[in-house]
C-alpha positions as a printed NumPy array, in Angstrom:
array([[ 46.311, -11.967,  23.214],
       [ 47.624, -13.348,  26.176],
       [ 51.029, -11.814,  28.109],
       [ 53.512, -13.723,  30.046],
       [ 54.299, -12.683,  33.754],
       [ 57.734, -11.726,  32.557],
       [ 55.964,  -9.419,  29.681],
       [ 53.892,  -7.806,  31.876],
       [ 56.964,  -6.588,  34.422],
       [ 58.888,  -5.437,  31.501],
       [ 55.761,  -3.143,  30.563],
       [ 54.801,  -2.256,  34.077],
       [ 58.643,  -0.795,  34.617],
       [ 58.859,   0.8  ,  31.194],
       [ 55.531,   2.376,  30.777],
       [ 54.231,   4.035,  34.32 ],
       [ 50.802,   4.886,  32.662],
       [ 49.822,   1.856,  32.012],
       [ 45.434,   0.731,  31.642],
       [ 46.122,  -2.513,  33.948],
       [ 42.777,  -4.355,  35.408],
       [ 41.966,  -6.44 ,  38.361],
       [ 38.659,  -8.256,  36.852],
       [ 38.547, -10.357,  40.33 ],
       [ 35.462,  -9.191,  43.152],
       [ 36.564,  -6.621,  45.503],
       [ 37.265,  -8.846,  48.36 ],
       [ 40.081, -10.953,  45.83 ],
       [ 41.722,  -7.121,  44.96 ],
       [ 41.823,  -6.186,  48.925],
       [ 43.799,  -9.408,  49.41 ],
       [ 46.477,  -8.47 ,  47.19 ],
       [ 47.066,  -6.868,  43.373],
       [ 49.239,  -5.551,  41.309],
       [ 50.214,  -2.568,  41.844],
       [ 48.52 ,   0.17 ,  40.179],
       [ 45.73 ,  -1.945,  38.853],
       [ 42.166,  -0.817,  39.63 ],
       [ 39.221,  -2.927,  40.446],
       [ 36.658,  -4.107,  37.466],
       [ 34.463,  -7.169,  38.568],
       [ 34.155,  -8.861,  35.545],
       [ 30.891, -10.375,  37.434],
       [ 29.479,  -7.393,  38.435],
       [ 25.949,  -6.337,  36.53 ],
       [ 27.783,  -2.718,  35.631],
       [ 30.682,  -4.419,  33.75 ],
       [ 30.672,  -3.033,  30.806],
       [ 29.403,   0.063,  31.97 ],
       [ 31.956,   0.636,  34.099],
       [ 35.442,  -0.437,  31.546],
       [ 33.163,   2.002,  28.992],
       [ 33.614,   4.976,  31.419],
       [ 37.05 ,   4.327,  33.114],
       [ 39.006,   2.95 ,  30.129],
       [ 40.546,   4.719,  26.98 ],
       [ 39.939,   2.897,  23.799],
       [ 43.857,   4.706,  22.258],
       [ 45.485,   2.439,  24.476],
       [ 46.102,  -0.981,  25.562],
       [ 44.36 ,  -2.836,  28.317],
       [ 46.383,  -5.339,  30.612],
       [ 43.504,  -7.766,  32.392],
       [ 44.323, -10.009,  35.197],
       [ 42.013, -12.38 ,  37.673],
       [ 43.005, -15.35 ,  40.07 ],
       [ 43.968, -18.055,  37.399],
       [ 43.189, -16.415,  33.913],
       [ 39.293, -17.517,  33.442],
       [ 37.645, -14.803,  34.348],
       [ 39.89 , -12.577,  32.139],
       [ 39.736, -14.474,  29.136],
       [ 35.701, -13.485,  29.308],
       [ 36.275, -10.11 ,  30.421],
       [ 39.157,  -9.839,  27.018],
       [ 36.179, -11.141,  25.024],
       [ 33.924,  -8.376,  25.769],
       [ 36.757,  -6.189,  25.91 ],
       [ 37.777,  -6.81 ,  22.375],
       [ 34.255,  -6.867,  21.54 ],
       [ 34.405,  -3.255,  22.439],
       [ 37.27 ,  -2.3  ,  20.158],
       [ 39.683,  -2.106,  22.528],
       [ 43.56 ,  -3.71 ,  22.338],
       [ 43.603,  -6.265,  25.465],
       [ 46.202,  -8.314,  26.949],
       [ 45.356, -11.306,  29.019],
       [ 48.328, -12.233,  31.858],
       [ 48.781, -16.057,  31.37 ],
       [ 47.678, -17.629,  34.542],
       [ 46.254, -14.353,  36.557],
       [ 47.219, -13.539,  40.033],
       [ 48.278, -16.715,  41.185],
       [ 51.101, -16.933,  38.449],
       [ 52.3  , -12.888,  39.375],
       [ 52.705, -14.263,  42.891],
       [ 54.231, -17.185,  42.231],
       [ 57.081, -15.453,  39.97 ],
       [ 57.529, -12.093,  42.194],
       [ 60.954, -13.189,  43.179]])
């Protein structure tokens, strides 16, 4: 299911505790994220490894990338998994371009 920007800020300042990923590469996160949103390379060989051991399944997962690609494969598997996933309509790029 797929999240606007607006959405997304309503949950981030009503809900501190929040499961939201950055499924870019490590060098996109260190250039800028959202805050409180950890680091899952949806590329990465570990992938799935990795959201099995960090995420909860009780809980909803926000997913974000540069554009909204990336996420829509990482949802996939995601849902695939059982888990409740939101996808932020046009990733990163979108955030910034709204965060005034």
């Amino acid at each position: 299911m797929n999240i606007k920007t607006s959405d997304l800020k309503t949950v981030l300042s009503t809900h501190s505790d929040i499961q939201l990923v950055d499924v870019r590469t490590p060098e996109e996160y260190a250039e800028g994220k959202i805050n409180n949103a950890i680091n899952i390379d949806v590329t990465s060989d570990n992938f799935e490894e990795r959201v099995s051991n960090s995420l909860k399944k009780d809980s909803p997962v926000y997913l974000y990338c540069r554009s909204g690609g990336r996420s829509v494969i990482a949802s996939k598997i995601l849902i695939n998994k059982g888990f409740e996933v939101y996808n932020l309509e046009g990733g990163y790029i979108n955030w910034e371009s709204k965060a005034n």
